[in-house]
Amino acid sequence: MPTTRRRFTQSLTASLAASSLLPWQVLAQEVGLVKIINGFPAGGTADTTSRRIGERIAGSNYSRNPAVVENKVGAAGRIACEVVKNSPGDGSTLLLTPYSCMAIYPHSYTRLSYDPVLDFTPVSIAAVMTHGLAVGPAVPPEVKTLQEFLAWLRNNPRQASFGTPGAGSTPHFIGALMGLDAGIPLQHVAYRGSVPAIADLIGGQVAATLTPTGDALANYKAGKIRLLATSGAKRTPFTPDVPTLAETGFAELTTEEWFGFYAPARTPAPVVAAANAAIQTALKERNVIDSLATFGLVAQGSTPEQMAQSQQREFLRWGPLVKKTGFTAES
């Protein structure tokens, strides 16, 4: 087992074992005010998930107040992770992040400024999403399928670029792997989140984007961009006419990513349990489910243990895929 993989697995096992020894006899004292930190711009899927769930934890055993959401944008979500890593482990601060920050970045950032296992405590998965490949006005309107787009790129190599929410993100690797499999040197353009990437797509500054499908939905429905494929195991209920990457010949790229809540390390288990219970209750509310669906998100909770196990599975899965692209933060 490679050293990085072995260290990650051993750390995860130790973390879960330590958390099981924490006292559960009494529920933690209610937290007065909770901050939810996410690393992406306002208006995107991470921001929406933070706000819709954060406002519904009010009146729970976790907090009587709605959470305050702070967007610490930059470094593809890593800045937000650093902020929460250095926050008190008293339940007053939560991180909302896609799993890429915890399961993929260890493979691509040799100097990652946080340990995804030792610096955080899993609380709950919150929502599941797919990623979508969209093209804009820089691509001729007669290009209607992914295979037609790839053929167009072969004839127009100077246009062979795609924007994503950040370097090292899941969409980045989906695009890089697609380029390798298709034999096209796709140039990656990293943005500070999906919102500016899609703005440049609409403006014709970049030919394509790979972003969370939900971040592209409004402009897709408005006819400003064209979605050519989504990354899920099956077509999303939000874009039933759009084929999956597997349907278009890229089965290896089938990916469904989740957003999850983390607390700083050493947060007491009763506090984590209270936060988890509040999040689960919020995720069952119809207005939360419907609001997340508007952004292409499927509400889905978990136990902390289930979340940690899923994180480990994704870590093991993405290791060889990242290696295949040859990408590192220093490359």
CSV table of C-alpha atoms in Angstrom, one decimal:
chain,number,residue,atom,x,y,z
A,1,MET,CA,0.0,0.0,0.0
A,2,PRO,CA,1.5,3.4,-1.0
A,3,THR,CA,2.7,5.5,2.0
A,4,THR,CA,0.2,8.3,1.5
A,5,ARG,CA,-2.7,5.8,1.3
A,6,ARG,CA,-1.5,3.9,4.3
A,7,ARG,CA,-1.1,7.0,6.4
A,8,PHE,CA,-4.5,8.2,5.4
A,9,THR,CA,-6.1,4.9,6.3
A,10,GLN,CA,-4.3,4.6,9.6
A,11,SER,CA,-5.2,8.2,10.6
A,12,LEU,CA,-8.8,7.6,9.7
A,13,THR,CA,-8.9,4.4,11.8
A,14,ALA,CA,-7.3,6.1,14.8
A,15,SER,CA,-9.7,9.1,14.5
A,16,LEU,CA,-12.8,6.9,14.5
A,17,ALA,CA,-11.4,4.8,17.4
A,18,ALA,CA,-10.7,8.0,19.4
A,19,SER,CA,-14.1,9.4,18.8
A,20,SER,CA,-15.8,6.2,20.0
A,21,LEU,CA,-14.1,6.7,23.4
A,22,LEU,CA,-15.6,10.1,24.0
A,23,PRO,CA,-18.4,10.4,26.6
A,24,TRP,CA,-22.0,10.2,25.4
A,25,GLN,CA,-23.8,10.2,28.7
A,26,VAL,CA,-25.2,13.7,28.4
A,27,LEU,CA,-26.1,15.9,25.4
A,28,ALA,CA,-23.8,18.8,24.9
A,29,GLN,CA,-24.7,22.2,26.1
A,30,GLU,CA,-26.5,24.1,23.4
A,31,VAL,CA,-24.2,26.2,21.2
A,32,GLY,CA,-25.2,29.8,21.2
A,33,LEU,CA,-24.3,30.9,17.6
A,34,VAL,CA,-23.0,28.6,14.9
A,35,LYS,CA,-20.9,29.7,11.9
A,36,ILE,CA,-20.8,27.6,8.8
A,37,ILE,CA,-17.7,28.3,6.7
A,38,ASN,CA,-17.6,27.3,3.0
A,39,GLY,CA,-14.9,28.0,0.5
A,40,PHE,CA,-16.9,29.1,-2.5
A,41,PRO,CA,-18.7,32.2,-3.7
A,42,ALA,CA,-22.2,33.3,-2.7
A,43,GLY,CA,-24.9,32.0,-5.1
A,44,GLY,CA,-23.3,28.6,-5.8
A,45,THR,CA,-24.2,25.2,-4.7
A,46,ALA,CA,-21.9,25.1,-1.6
A,47,ASP,CA,-23.3,28.5,-0.4
A,48,THR,CA,-26.9,27.4,-1.0
A,49,THR,CA,-26.4,24.1,0.9
A,50,SER,CA,-24.8,26.1,3.8
A,51,ARG,CA,-27.6,28.6,4.0
A,52,ARG,CA,-30.6,26.3,3.5
A,53,ILE,CA,-29.5,23.9,6.2
A,54,GLY,CA,-28.0,26.5,8.4
A,55,GLU,CA,-31.2,28.5,8.7
A,56,ARG,CA,-33.1,25.3,9.7
A,57,ILE,CA,-30.9,24.3,12.7
A,58,ALA,CA,-32.5,27.0,14.8
A,59,GLY,CA,-34.6,25.7,17.7
A,60,SER,CA,-32.7,22.4,17.9
A,61,ASN,CA,-30.7,20.9,20.7
A,62,TYR,CA,-27.7,22.1,18.8
A,63,SER,CA,-28.5,25.8,18.6
A,64,ARG,CA,-31.6,28.0,19.1
A,65,ASN,CA,-30.3,30.4,16.4
A,66,PRO,CA,-29.9,30.1,12.6
A,67,ALA,CA,-26.3,29.7,11.6
A,68,VAL,CA,-24.3,32.5,10.1
A,69,VAL,CA,-22.7,31.6,6.8
A,70,GLU,CA,-19.3,32.9,5.8
A,71,ASN,CA,-17.7,32.4,2.4
A,72,LYS,CA,-13.9,32.1,2.6
A,73,VAL,CA,-13.4,32.0,-1.1
A,74,GLY,CA,-10.2,30.8,-2.8
A,75,ALA,CA,-7.7,28.0,-3.3
A,76,ALA,CA,-10.5,25.7,-4.4
A,77,GLY,CA,-11.9,25.5,-0.9
A,78,ARG,CA,-8.6,25.0,1.0
A,79,ILE,CA,-8.8,28.4,2.7
A,80,ALA,CA,-12.1,27.5,4.3
A,81,CYS,CA,-10.6,24.2,5.5
A,82,GLU,CA,-7.7,26.1,7.1
A,83,VAL,CA,-10.1,28.5,8.9
A,84,VAL,CA,-12.1,25.7,10.4
A,85,LYS,CA,-9.0,23.7,11.3
A,86,ASN,CA,-7.9,26.6,13.5
A,87,SER,CA,-11.3,27.2,15.0
A,88,PRO,CA,-12.3,26.1,18.5
A,89,GLY,CA,-13.6,22.6,18.8
A,90,ASP,CA,-16.7,23.6,20.7
A,91,GLY,CA,-19.4,23.3,18.0
A,92,SER,CA,-19.5,27.0,17.2
A,93,THR,CA,-17.9,26.5,13.8
A,94,LEU,CA,-18.6,24.0,11.0
A,95,LEU,CA,-17.1,23.5,7.6
A,96,LEU,CA,-19.3,22.7,4.6
A,97,THR,CA,-17.1,21.3,1.8
A,98,PRO,CA,-17.2,18.9,-1.2
A,99,TYR,CA,-15.4,15.7,-0.5
A,100,SER,CA,-12.7,16.7,-3.0
A,101,CYS,CA,-11.1,18.9,-0.3
A,102,MET,CA,-10.7,15.8,2.0
A,103,ALA,CA,-10.4,12.8,-0.4
A,104,ILE,CA,-8.7,14.1,-3.5
A,105,TYR,CA,-6.5,17.0,-2.5
A,106,PRO,CA,-4.1,14.7,-0.4
A,107,HIS,CA,-3.1,13.1,-3.7
A,108,SER,CA,-2.4,16.4,-5.5
A,109,TYR,CA,-1.1,18.8,-2.9
A,110,THR,CA,2.1,17.5,-1.3
A,111,ARG,CA,2.1,20.5,1.0
A,112,LEU,CA,-1.5,20.5,2.0
A,113,SER,CA,-1.8,22.8,5.0
A,114,TYR,CA,-4.3,20.6,6.9
A,115,ASP,CA,-4.7,16.9,7.6
A,116,PRO,CA,-8.2,15.8,6.3
A,117,VAL,CA,-8.5,13.2,9.0
A,118,LEU,CA,-6.6,14.5,12.0
A,119,ASP,CA,-7.7,18.1,11.8
A,120,PHE,CA,-11.5,17.5,11.3
A,121,THR,CA,-14.4,15.5,12.7
A,122,PRO,CA,-17.0,14.3,10.3
A,123,VAL,CA,-20.5,15.4,11.2
A,124,SER,CA,-22.8,14.5,8.3
A,125,ILE,CA,-23.1,14.3,4.6
A,126,ALA,CA,-25.6,17.0,3.5
A,127,ALA,CA,-26.3,16.7,-0.3
A,128,VAL,CA,-25.2,14.8,-3.3
A,129,MET,CA,-24.5,16.3,-6.7
A,130,THR,CA,-23.2,15.5,-10.2
A,131,HIS,CA,-21.0,17.6,-12.4
A,132,GLY,CA,-21.9,18.8,-15.8
A,133,LEU,CA,-19.9,19.7,-18.9
A,134,ALA,CA,-21.4,22.8,-20.5
A,135,VAL,CA,-20.4,24.8,-23.6
A,136,GLY,CA,-21.2,28.5,-24.4
A,137,PRO,CA,-21.3,30.8,-27.4
A,138,ALA,CA,-17.6,30.2,-28.2
A,139,VAL,CA,-18.7,26.8,-29.5
A,140,PRO,CA,-20.9,26.8,-32.7
A,141,PRO,CA,-24.6,26.1,-32.0
A,142,GLU,CA,-24.5,23.0,-34.3
A,143,VAL,CA,-22.3,21.3,-31.8
A,144,LYS,CA,-25.0,19.5,-29.7
A,145,THR,CA,-23.3,16.4,-28.3
A,146,LEU,CA,-20.1,15.7,-26.3
A,147,GLN,CA,-18.6,13.7,-29.2
A,148,GLU,CA,-19.3,16.5,-31.6
A,149,PHE,CA,-17.7,18.9,-29.2
A,150,LEU,CA,-14.6,16.7,-28.9
A,151,ALA,CA,-14.5,16.5,-32.8
A,152,TRP,CA,-14.7,20.3,-32.9
A,153,LEU,CA,-11.9,20.7,-30.5
A,154,ARG,CA,-9.7,18.5,-32.6
A,155,ASN,CA,-10.2,20.9,-35.5
A,156,ASN,CA,-9.9,24.0,-33.3
A,157,PRO,CA,-7.1,23.2,-30.8
A,158,ARG,CA,-6.7,26.8,-29.8
A,159,GLN,CA,-10.2,26.6,-28.2
A,160,ALA,CA,-9.4,23.4,-26.3
A,161,SER,CA,-9.9,24.8,-22.8
A,162,PHE,CA,-12.3,24.3,-19.9
A,163,GLY,CA,-13.0,26.2,-16.7
A,164,THR,CA,-13.6,24.7,-13.3
A,165,PRO,CA,-14.2,25.9,-9.7
A,166,GLY,CA,-10.5,25.4,-9.0
A,167,ALA,CA,-7.3,23.5,-9.6
A,168,GLY,CA,-7.4,20.0,-8.1
A,169,SER,CA,-11.2,20.0,-7.8
A,170,THR,CA,-13.3,17.0,-9.0
A,171,PRO,CA,-14.4,18.8,-12.2
A,172,HIS,CA,-10.7,19.5,-12.9
A,173,PHE,CA,-9.9,15.9,-12.9
A,174,ILE,CA,-13.0,14.8,-14.8
A,175,GLY,CA,-11.9,17.2,-17.6
A,176,ALA,CA,-8.2,16.2,-17.5
A,177,LEU,CA,-9.1,12.5,-17.6
A,178,MET,CA,-11.5,13.1,-20.5
A,179,GLY,CA,-8.8,14.9,-22.5
A,180,LEU,CA,-6.4,12.0,-21.9
A,181,ASP,CA,-8.9,9.4,-22.9
A,182,ALA,CA,-10.0,11.4,-26.0
A,183,GLY,CA,-6.4,12.2,-27.0
A,184,ILE,CA,-7.0,16.0,-26.8
A,185,PRO,CA,-4.7,18.3,-24.8
A,186,LEU,CA,-7.4,20.2,-22.9
A,187,GLN,CA,-6.1,23.3,-21.2
A,188,HIS,CA,-7.5,23.7,-17.7
A,189,VAL,CA,-8.6,27.2,-16.5
A,190,ALA,CA,-9.0,27.4,-12.7
A,191,TYR,CA,-11.5,29.9,-11.3
A,192,ARG,CA,-12.5,31.0,-7.7
A,193,GLY,CA,-15.7,28.9,-7.8
A,194,SER,CA,-18.3,28.0,-10.4
A,195,VAL,CA,-20.0,31.4,-10.6
A,196,PRO,CA,-17.1,33.3,-12.3
A,197,ALA,CA,-16.4,30.3,-14.5
A,198,ILE,CA,-19.9,30.2,-15.8
A,199,ALA,CA,-19.9,34.0,-16.3
A,200,ASP,CA,-16.8,33.6,-18.6
A,201,LEU,CA,-18.5,30.7,-20.3
A,202,ILE,CA,-21.5,32.9,-21.2
A,203,GLY,CA,-19.2,35.7,-22.2
A,204,GLY,CA,-17.3,33.5,-24.6
A,205,GLN,CA,-14.0,33.8,-22.8
A,206,VAL,CA,-13.8,30.0,-22.3
A,207,ALA,CA,-15.2,27.3,-24.6
A,208,ALA,CA,-16.5,24.9,-21.9
A,209,THR,CA,-16.9,24.5,-18.1
A,210,LEU,CA,-17.1,21.5,-15.9
A,211,THR,CA,-18.9,22.5,-12.7
A,212,PRO,CA,-21.5,21.1,-10.3
A,213,THR,CA,-24.6,20.6,-12.5
A,214,GLY,CA,-26.7,22.7,-10.2
A,215,ASP,CA,-24.5,25.7,-10.8
A,216,ALA,CA,-25.2,25.5,-14.5
A,217,LEU,CA,-29.0,24.8,-14.3
A,218,ALA,CA,-30.4,28.4,-14.4
A,219,ASN,CA,-28.3,29.4,-17.4
A,220,TYR,CA,-29.0,26.1,-19.1
A,221,LYS,CA,-32.7,26.5,-18.7
A,222,ALA,CA,-32.4,30.1,-20.0
A,223,GLY,CA,-30.7,28.9,-23.1
A,224,LYS,CA,-27.5,30.7,-22.4
A,225,ILE,CA,-25.3,27.6,-22.3
A,226,ARG,CA,-25.7,24.0,-23.5
A,227,LEU,CA,-25.2,21.0,-21.1
A,228,LEU,CA,-23.6,18.1,-23.1
A,229,ALA,CA,-23.2,15.5,-20.3
A,230,THR,CA,-23.5,15.0,-16.6
A,231,SER,CA,-21.3,12.7,-14.4
A,232,GLY,CA,-23.8,10.6,-12.5
A,233,ALA,CA,-24.5,6.9,-12.7
A,234,LYS,CA,-27.8,7.8,-14.3
A,235,ARG,CA,-29.4,11.0,-15.8
A,236,THR,CA,-30.3,13.6,-13.2
A,237,PRO,CA,-34.0,14.3,-12.6
A,238,PHE,CA,-33.0,18.0,-13.2
A,239,THR,CA,-31.7,17.4,-16.7
A,240,PRO,CA,-33.4,14.2,-18.0
A,241,ASP,CA,-32.6,15.1,-21.6
A,242,VAL,CA,-28.8,15.3,-21.0
A,243,PRO,CA,-26.9,12.1,-21.3
A,244,THR,CA,-24.4,10.9,-18.7
A,245,LEU,CA,-20.6,10.7,-19.4
A,246,ALA,CA,-21.0,6.9,-19.3
A,247,GLU,CA,-23.5,7.1,-22.1
A,248,THR,CA,-21.1,9.2,-24.2
A,249,GLY,CA,-18.2,6.7,-23.8
A,250,PHE,CA,-16.5,7.8,-20.5
A,251,ALA,CA,-17.8,5.3,-17.9
A,252,GLU,CA,-14.6,5.7,-15.8
A,253,LEU,CA,-15.6,9.3,-15.1
A,254,THR,CA,-18.9,8.4,-13.5
A,255,THR,CA,-18.9,10.6,-10.3
A,256,GLU,CA,-21.4,11.7,-7.7
A,257,GLU,CA,-19.8,14.1,-5.2
A,258,TRP,CA,-21.2,15.1,-1.8
A,259,PHE,CA,-21.1,18.1,0.3
A,260,GLY,CA,-20.5,17.4,3.9
A,261,PHE,CA,-20.3,19.1,7.3
A,262,TYR,CA,-17.1,18.8,9.4
A,263,ALA,CA,-16.3,20.2,12.8
A,264,PRO,CA,-12.7,21.0,14.0
A,265,ALA,CA,-10.8,18.1,15.6
A,266,ARG,CA,-11.4,17.4,19.2
A,267,THR,CA,-15.0,18.6,19.1
A,268,PRO,CA,-16.7,16.5,21.8
A,269,ALA,CA,-18.8,13.6,20.6
A,270,PRO,CA,-22.1,14.9,22.3
A,271,VAL,CA,-21.7,18.2,20.3
A,272,VAL,CA,-21.1,16.3,17.1
A,273,ALA,CA,-24.2,14.2,17.8
A,274,ALA,CA,-26.3,17.3,18.5
A,275,ALA,CA,-25.1,18.9,15.2
A,276,ASN,CA,-25.8,15.7,13.3
A,277,ALA,CA,-29.3,15.5,14.7
A,278,ALA,CA,-30.1,19.1,13.8
A,279,ILE,CA,-28.8,18.5,10.2
A,280,GLN,CA,-30.8,15.3,9.8
A,281,THR,CA,-33.9,17.1,10.9
A,282,ALA,CA,-33.3,19.9,8.4
A,283,LEU,CA,-32.7,17.6,5.5
A,284,LYS,CA,-36.1,16.0,6.0
A,285,GLU,CA,-38.0,19.2,5.7
A,286,ARG,CA,-39.8,19.6,2.4
A,287,ASN,CA,-38.7,23.2,1.8
A,288,VAL,CA,-35.1,22.3,2.3
A,289,ILE,CA,-35.4,19.3,-0.1
A,290,ASP,CA,-37.1,21.4,-2.7
A,291,SER,CA,-34.7,24.3,-2.3
A,292,LEU,CA,-31.7,22.1,-2.8
A,293,ALA,CA,-33.3,20.5,-5.8
A,294,THR,CA,-33.6,23.9,-7.4
A,295,PHE,CA,-29.8,23.9,-7.5
A,296,GLY,CA,-29.4,20.3,-8.7
A,297,LEU,CA,-28.7,18.9,-5.2
A,298,VAL,CA,-30.3,15.8,-3.7
A,299,ALA,CA,-30.7,16.1,0.1
A,300,GLN,CA,-28.9,13.2,1.8
A,301,GLY,CA,-27.7,12.8,5.3
A,302,SER,CA,-25.5,10.3,7.1
A,303,THR,CA,-24.0,9.3,10.4
A,304,PRO,CA,-20.5,10.6,11.1
A,305,GLU,CA,-19.2,7.1,10.7
A,306,GLN,CA,-20.8,6.6,7.3
A,307,MET,CA,-19.4,9.9,6.2
A,308,ALA,CA,-15.9,8.9,7.3
A,309,GLN,CA,-16.1,5.6,5.5
A,310,SER,CA,-17.3,7.3,2.3
A,311,GLN,CA,-14.4,9.7,2.5
A,312,GLN,CA,-12.0,6.9,2.7
A,313,ARG,CA,-13.6,5.0,-0.2
A,314,GLU,CA,-13.3,8.2,-2.4
A,315,PHE,CA,-9.7,8.7,-1.2
A,316,LEU,CA,-8.8,5.2,-2.4
A,317,ARG,CA,-10.6,5.6,-5.7
A,318,TRP,CA,-9.2,8.9,-6.7
A,319,GLY,CA,-5.5,8.1,-5.9
A,320,PRO,CA,-4.8,6.2,-9.2
A,321,LEU,CA,-7.0,8.6,-11.2
A,322,VAL,CA,-5.1,11.7,-10.0
A,323,LYS,CA,-1.8,9.9,-10.7
A,324,LYS,CA,-3.0,9.2,-14.2
A,325,THR,CA,-3.4,12.9,-15.0
A,326,GLY,CA,0.1,13.7,-13.7
A,327,PHE,CA,-1.2,16.7,-11.8
A,328,THR,CA,0.3,18.0,-8.7
A,329,ALA,CA,0.0,21.5,-7.1
A,330,GLU,CA,3.7,22.0,-8.1
A,331,SER,CA,3.2,20.9,-11.7
